[in-house]
Amino acid sequence: MDPLLFSIGIIGNVISVLMFASPIKTFWRITWSKSTEDFEPTPYAVTLLSSLIWVYYGVTKPDAYLVTTVNGVGVMLEAIYVVLFLVFAKPSQRVRTALLVLILDVGVFGAVFLVTRFAIEDESLKIVTIGTLGAFLNVIMYGSPLAVVRTVISTNSVEFMPFLLSLFLFLNGGIWTAYAILARDVFLGIPNGIGFFLGFIQLVIYMMYMNSTASRNLDEIIQENQQYLIQANYIYDSEEIEASNKV
């Protein structure tokens, strides 16, 4: 592999891992509060499917191991996020998340694997089929955080639009577009170029609403609630220790 291409691929791997890891703060909050609040499960179910497809693409196409490694990390992290949604979501949202997982991550990926594995014998056609679907899913993945834009506009707050996710989608789209141009891989180039543009739009929307009064008020409420929970847990633990000492 060309040294420049390899170097850009390594940078792309690092940025992609950061992109996949960017919702950790959000899911720490979800785990702490034991509620998914108004966060959307769609981006995580779609990204899980996209990562599965690109792992399969990287395994199928020669010299595409850099695509496989980073998306393997993506599969693991996105699966954790989806499980946390299934654990902490409200019943209606839990059902919706489960349906998304069954339809997309099990049904669609299973169908793609079976068709390309047993119905398509030509290797080049197999790569084209997987790459085309992967490109389509990448565009959806990059655009999926825009699903929360309606909430951002209606509440005048970016509370449920994670900044780091939008930032790393933007950076990820840019670096993998450069990689695709050098590698002459249209299946990586088109969706990541679109992703670069969509990530830019998400950052613009975030900057438009980040300083709104609603965003600041929600941040203050969350900090107050977290402080209250910390104090409540401390008091509860102290009472437990005191009761055990008396016994």
CSV table of C-alpha atoms in Angstrom, one decimal:
chain,number,residue,atom,x,y,z
A,1,MET,CA,0.0,0.0,0.0
A,2,ASP,CA,1.2,3.5,-0.8
A,3,PRO,CA,2.8,5.2,2.3
A,4,LEU,CA,0.7,8.3,1.9
A,5,LEU,CA,-2.5,6.3,1.5
A,6,PHE,CA,-1.6,4.2,4.5
A,7,SER,CA,-0.9,7.3,6.7
A,8,ILE,CA,-4.2,8.9,5.8
A,9,GLY,CA,-5.9,5.6,6.5
A,10,ILE,CA,-4.3,5.5,10.0
A,11,ILE,CA,-5.5,9.1,10.7
A,12,GLY,CA,-8.9,8.1,9.4
A,13,ASN,CA,-8.9,5.1,11.8
A,14,VAL,CA,-8.1,7.4,14.7
A,15,ILE,CA,-10.8,10.0,13.8
A,16,SER,CA,-13.3,7.2,13.2
A,17,VAL,CA,-12.7,5.7,16.6
A,18,LEU,CA,-13.1,9.1,18.2
A,19,MET,CA,-16.4,9.5,16.2
A,20,PHE,CA,-17.7,6.1,17.4
A,21,ALA,CA,-16.6,7.0,20.9
A,22,SER,CA,-18.0,10.5,20.9
A,23,PRO,CA,-21.4,9.5,22.3
A,24,ILE,CA,-19.8,8.0,25.5
A,25,LYS,CA,-20.5,11.2,27.4
A,26,THR,CA,-24.2,11.0,26.3
A,27,PHE,CA,-24.5,7.4,27.4
A,28,TRP,CA,-22.8,8.1,30.7
A,29,ARG,CA,-25.5,10.6,31.3
A,30,ILE,CA,-28.2,8.0,30.2
A,31,THR,CA,-26.7,5.4,32.6
A,32,TRP,CA,-26.5,7.9,35.4
A,33,SER,CA,-30.0,9.1,35.1
A,34,LYS,CA,-31.4,5.7,34.0
A,35,SER,CA,-33.3,7.3,31.2
A,36,THR,CA,-32.7,8.0,27.5
A,37,GLU,CA,-34.8,11.2,27.8
A,38,ASP,CA,-35.3,12.6,24.2
A,39,PHE,CA,-32.2,11.1,22.7
A,40,GLU,CA,-32.8,9.3,19.4
A,41,PRO,CA,-31.9,5.6,18.9
A,42,THR,CA,-32.0,5.8,15.1
A,43,PRO,CA,-28.4,7.1,14.6
A,44,TYR,CA,-26.9,4.3,16.7
A,45,ALA,CA,-28.9,1.5,15.0
A,46,VAL,CA,-28.1,2.9,11.6
A,47,THR,CA,-24.4,3.3,12.4
A,48,LEU,CA,-24.3,-0.2,13.7
A,49,LEU,CA,-25.6,-1.5,10.4
A,50,SER,CA,-23.2,0.7,8.5
A,51,SER,CA,-20.3,-0.6,10.5
A,52,LEU,CA,-21.3,-4.2,10.0
A,53,ILE,CA,-21.6,-3.7,6.2
A,54,TRP,CA,-18.1,-2.0,6.0
A,55,VAL,CA,-16.5,-4.7,8.1
A,56,TYR,CA,-17.9,-7.2,5.5
A,57,TYR,CA,-16.7,-4.9,2.7
A,58,GLY,CA,-13.2,-4.7,4.1
A,59,VAL,CA,-13.0,-8.5,4.6
A,60,THR,CA,-14.3,-9.1,1.0
A,61,LYS,CA,-12.2,-6.5,-0.9
A,62,PRO,CA,-8.4,-7.1,-1.1
A,63,ASP,CA,-6.2,-4.6,0.8
A,64,ALA,CA,-9.1,-2.9,2.6
A,65,TYR,CA,-8.1,-4.0,6.1
A,66,LEU,CA,-8.0,-0.4,7.4
A,67,VAL,CA,-11.7,-0.2,6.6
A,68,THR,CA,-12.2,-3.5,8.5
A,69,THR,CA,-10.3,-2.6,11.7
A,70,VAL,CA,-12.0,0.7,12.4
A,71,ASN,CA,-15.5,-0.5,11.6
A,72,GLY,CA,-14.9,-3.5,13.9
A,73,VAL,CA,-14.4,-1.0,16.7
A,74,GLY,CA,-17.5,0.7,15.5
A,75,VAL,CA,-19.6,-2.5,15.7
A,76,MET,CA,-18.5,-3.1,19.3
A,77,LEU,CA,-19.3,0.5,20.5
A,78,GLU,CA,-22.5,0.9,18.6
A,79,ALA,CA,-23.8,-2.4,19.9
A,80,ILE,CA,-23.1,-1.2,23.5
A,81,TYR,CA,-25.1,2.0,22.8
A,82,VAL,CA,-28.0,0.1,21.4
A,83,VAL,CA,-28.1,-2.2,24.4
A,84,LEU,CA,-28.1,0.8,26.7
A,85,PHE,CA,-31.1,2.2,24.8
A,86,LEU,CA,-32.9,-1.2,25.2
A,87,VAL,CA,-32.2,-1.1,29.0
A,88,PHE,CA,-33.0,2.5,29.9
A,89,ALA,CA,-35.5,3.7,27.3
A,90,LYS,CA,-39.2,4.2,28.0
A,91,PRO,CA,-41.3,1.2,27.0
A,92,SER,CA,-42.5,2.8,23.7
A,93,GLN,CA,-39.0,3.8,22.7
A,94,ARG,CA,-37.6,0.4,23.8
A,95,VAL,CA,-40.0,-1.3,21.4
A,96,ARG,CA,-39.0,1.1,18.7
A,97,THR,CA,-35.3,0.5,19.3
A,98,ALA,CA,-35.8,-3.3,19.3
A,99,LEU,CA,-37.7,-3.1,16.0
A,100,LEU,CA,-34.9,-0.9,14.5
A,101,VAL,CA,-32.3,-3.5,15.6
A,102,LEU,CA,-34.3,-6.5,14.3
A,103,ILE,CA,-35.1,-4.9,10.9
A,104,LEU,CA,-31.8,-3.1,10.2
A,105,ASP,CA,-29.0,-4.8,12.1
A,106,VAL,CA,-30.3,-8.4,11.9
A,107,GLY,CA,-32.7,-8.4,8.9
A,108,VAL,CA,-30.9,-6.2,6.4
A,109,PHE,CA,-27.4,-7.3,7.3
A,110,GLY,CA,-28.4,-10.9,7.3
A,111,ALA,CA,-30.1,-10.6,3.9
A,112,VAL,CA,-27.0,-8.8,2.4
A,113,PHE,CA,-24.7,-11.5,3.8
A,114,LEU,CA,-26.8,-14.4,2.6
A,115,VAL,CA,-27.3,-12.9,-0.9
A,116,THR,CA,-23.7,-11.9,-1.5
A,117,ARG,CA,-22.4,-15.1,0.0
A,118,PHE,CA,-24.6,-17.7,-1.8
A,119,ALA,CA,-26.3,-15.9,-4.7
A,120,ILE,CA,-23.5,-13.9,-6.2
A,121,GLU,CA,-20.4,-15.8,-7.2
A,122,ASP,CA,-18.5,-13.1,-9.1
A,123,GLU,CA,-16.1,-11.4,-6.6
A,124,SER,CA,-16.1,-8.0,-8.3
A,125,LEU,CA,-19.9,-8.0,-8.4
A,126,LYS,CA,-20.0,-9.0,-4.8
A,127,ILE,CA,-17.7,-6.0,-3.9
A,128,VAL,CA,-19.9,-3.6,-5.9
A,129,THR,CA,-23.0,-4.8,-4.2
A,130,ILE,CA,-21.6,-4.5,-0.7
A,131,GLY,CA,-19.9,-1.2,-1.5
A,132,THR,CA,-23.1,0.3,-3.0
A,133,LEU,CA,-25.2,-0.6,0.1
A,134,GLY,CA,-22.4,0.6,2.4
A,135,ALA,CA,-22.2,3.9,0.6
A,136,PHE,CA,-26.0,4.3,0.9
A,137,LEU,CA,-25.9,3.5,4.6
A,138,ASN,CA,-23.0,5.9,5.2
A,139,VAL,CA,-25.1,8.8,3.8
A,140,ILE,CA,-27.9,7.8,6.2
A,141,MET,CA,-25.5,7.5,9.1
A,142,TYR,CA,-24.0,11.0,8.4
A,143,GLY,CA,-27.5,12.5,8.1
A,144,SER,CA,-29.2,10.6,11.0
A,145,PRO,CA,-28.2,13.1,13.7
A,146,LEU,CA,-30.2,15.7,11.6
A,147,ALA,CA,-33.3,13.8,12.8
A,148,VAL,CA,-33.1,15.7,16.0
A,149,VAL,CA,-33.0,19.1,14.3
A,150,ARG,CA,-36.8,19.4,14.7
A,151,THR,CA,-36.3,19.1,18.4
A,152,VAL,CA,-33.5,21.6,18.4
A,153,ILE,CA,-35.7,24.2,16.6
A,154,SER,CA,-38.9,23.5,18.6
A,155,THR,CA,-37.1,23.7,22.0
A,156,ASN,CA,-34.5,26.3,20.9
A,157,SER,CA,-31.9,24.1,22.5
A,158,VAL,CA,-29.1,21.8,21.4
A,159,GLU,CA,-29.3,19.7,24.5
A,160,PHE,CA,-30.2,16.5,22.6
A,161,MET,CA,-27.8,17.1,19.7
A,162,PRO,CA,-24.4,15.9,20.9
A,163,PHE,CA,-21.7,18.3,19.7
A,164,LEU,CA,-18.8,15.8,19.6
A,165,LEU,CA,-20.8,13.4,17.4
A,166,SER,CA,-21.4,16.2,14.8
A,167,LEU,CA,-17.8,17.3,15.0
A,168,PHE,CA,-16.3,13.9,14.4
A,169,LEU,CA,-18.8,13.1,11.6
A,170,PHE,CA,-17.5,16.2,9.9
A,171,LEU,CA,-13.8,15.3,10.4
A,172,ASN,CA,-14.4,11.6,9.6
A,173,GLY,CA,-16.2,12.5,6.3
A,174,GLY,CA,-13.3,14.8,5.3
A,175,ILE,CA,-10.4,12.4,6.0
A,176,TRP,CA,-12.1,9.4,4.4
A,177,THR,CA,-12.9,11.5,1.3
A,178,ALA,CA,-9.2,12.2,1.0
A,179,TYR,CA,-8.4,8.5,1.4
A,180,ALA,CA,-11.0,7.5,-1.2
A,181,ILE,CA,-9.6,10.0,-3.7
A,182,LEU,CA,-6.1,8.5,-3.4
A,183,ALA,CA,-7.4,5.0,-3.3
A,184,ARG,CA,-9.8,5.7,-6.2
A,185,ASP,CA,-12.6,4.1,-4.3
A,186,VAL,CA,-15.9,5.5,-5.3
A,187,PHE,CA,-17.8,3.6,-2.7
A,188,LEU,CA,-15.9,5.4,0.1
A,189,GLY,CA,-15.6,8.7,-1.7
A,190,ILE,CA,-19.2,9.6,-2.5
A,191,PRO,CA,-20.8,8.9,0.9
A,192,ASN,CA,-17.9,10.4,2.9
A,193,GLY,CA,-18.0,13.5,0.7
A,194,ILE,CA,-21.7,13.9,1.4
A,195,GLY,CA,-21.0,13.2,5.1
A,196,PHE,CA,-18.4,15.9,5.2
A,197,PHE,CA,-21.1,18.3,3.9
A,198,LEU,CA,-23.8,17.1,6.3
A,199,GLY,CA,-21.4,17.2,9.2
A,200,PHE,CA,-20.7,20.9,8.3
A,201,ILE,CA,-24.5,21.6,8.3
A,202,GLN,CA,-24.9,20.0,11.7
A,203,LEU,CA,-22.1,22.1,13.2
A,204,VAL,CA,-23.7,25.2,11.8
A,205,ILE,CA,-27.0,24.3,13.4
A,206,TYR,CA,-25.3,23.6,16.7
A,207,MET,CA,-23.5,27.0,16.6
A,208,MET,CA,-26.8,28.7,15.8
A,209,TYR,CA,-28.6,27.4,18.9
A,210,MET,CA,-25.7,26.7,21.4
A,211,ASN,CA,-26.0,30.0,23.1
A,212,SER,CA,-29.7,30.1,23.4
A,213,THR,CA,-31.3,30.7,26.8
A,214,ALA,CA,-33.0,27.3,26.6
A,215,SER,CA,-29.7,25.5,26.2
A,216,ARG,CA,-28.1,27.3,29.1
A,217,ASN,CA,-31.1,26.7,31.4
A,218,LEU,CA,-31.2,23.0,30.5
A,219,ASP,CA,-27.4,22.7,31.3
A,220,GLU,CA,-28.0,24.3,34.7
A,221,ILE,CA,-30.9,22.0,35.5
A,222,ILE,CA,-28.9,18.9,34.6
A,223,GLN,CA,-25.9,20.0,36.7
A,224,GLU,CA,-28.2,20.7,39.6
A,225,ASN,CA,-29.9,17.3,39.3
A,226,GLN,CA,-26.6,15.6,39.1
A,227,GLN,CA,-25.4,17.4,42.2
A,228,TYR,CA,-28.6,16.4,44.0
A,229,LEU,CA,-28.2,12.8,43.0
A,230,ILE,CA,-24.6,12.8,44.3
A,231,GLN,CA,-25.7,14.3,47.6
A,232,ALA,CA,-28.6,11.9,47.9
A,233,ASN,CA,-26.4,8.9,47.3
A,234,TYR,CA,-23.9,10.2,49.8
A,235,ILE,CA,-26.6,10.6,52.4
A,236,TYR,CA,-28.0,7.2,51.7
A,237,ASP,CA,-24.6,5.5,51.9
A,238,SER,CA,-23.9,7.4,55.2
A,239,GLU,CA,-27.1,6.2,56.7
A,240,GLU,CA,-26.4,2.6,55.6
A,241,ILE,CA,-23.0,2.7,57.2
A,242,GLU,CA,-24.4,4.2,60.4
A,243,ALA,CA,-27.2,1.5,60.6
A,244,SER,CA,-24.7,-1.3,60.1
A,245,ASN,CA,-22.5,0.1,62.8
A,246,LYS,CA,-25.4,0.1,65.2
A,247,VAL,CA,-26.1,-3.5,64.4
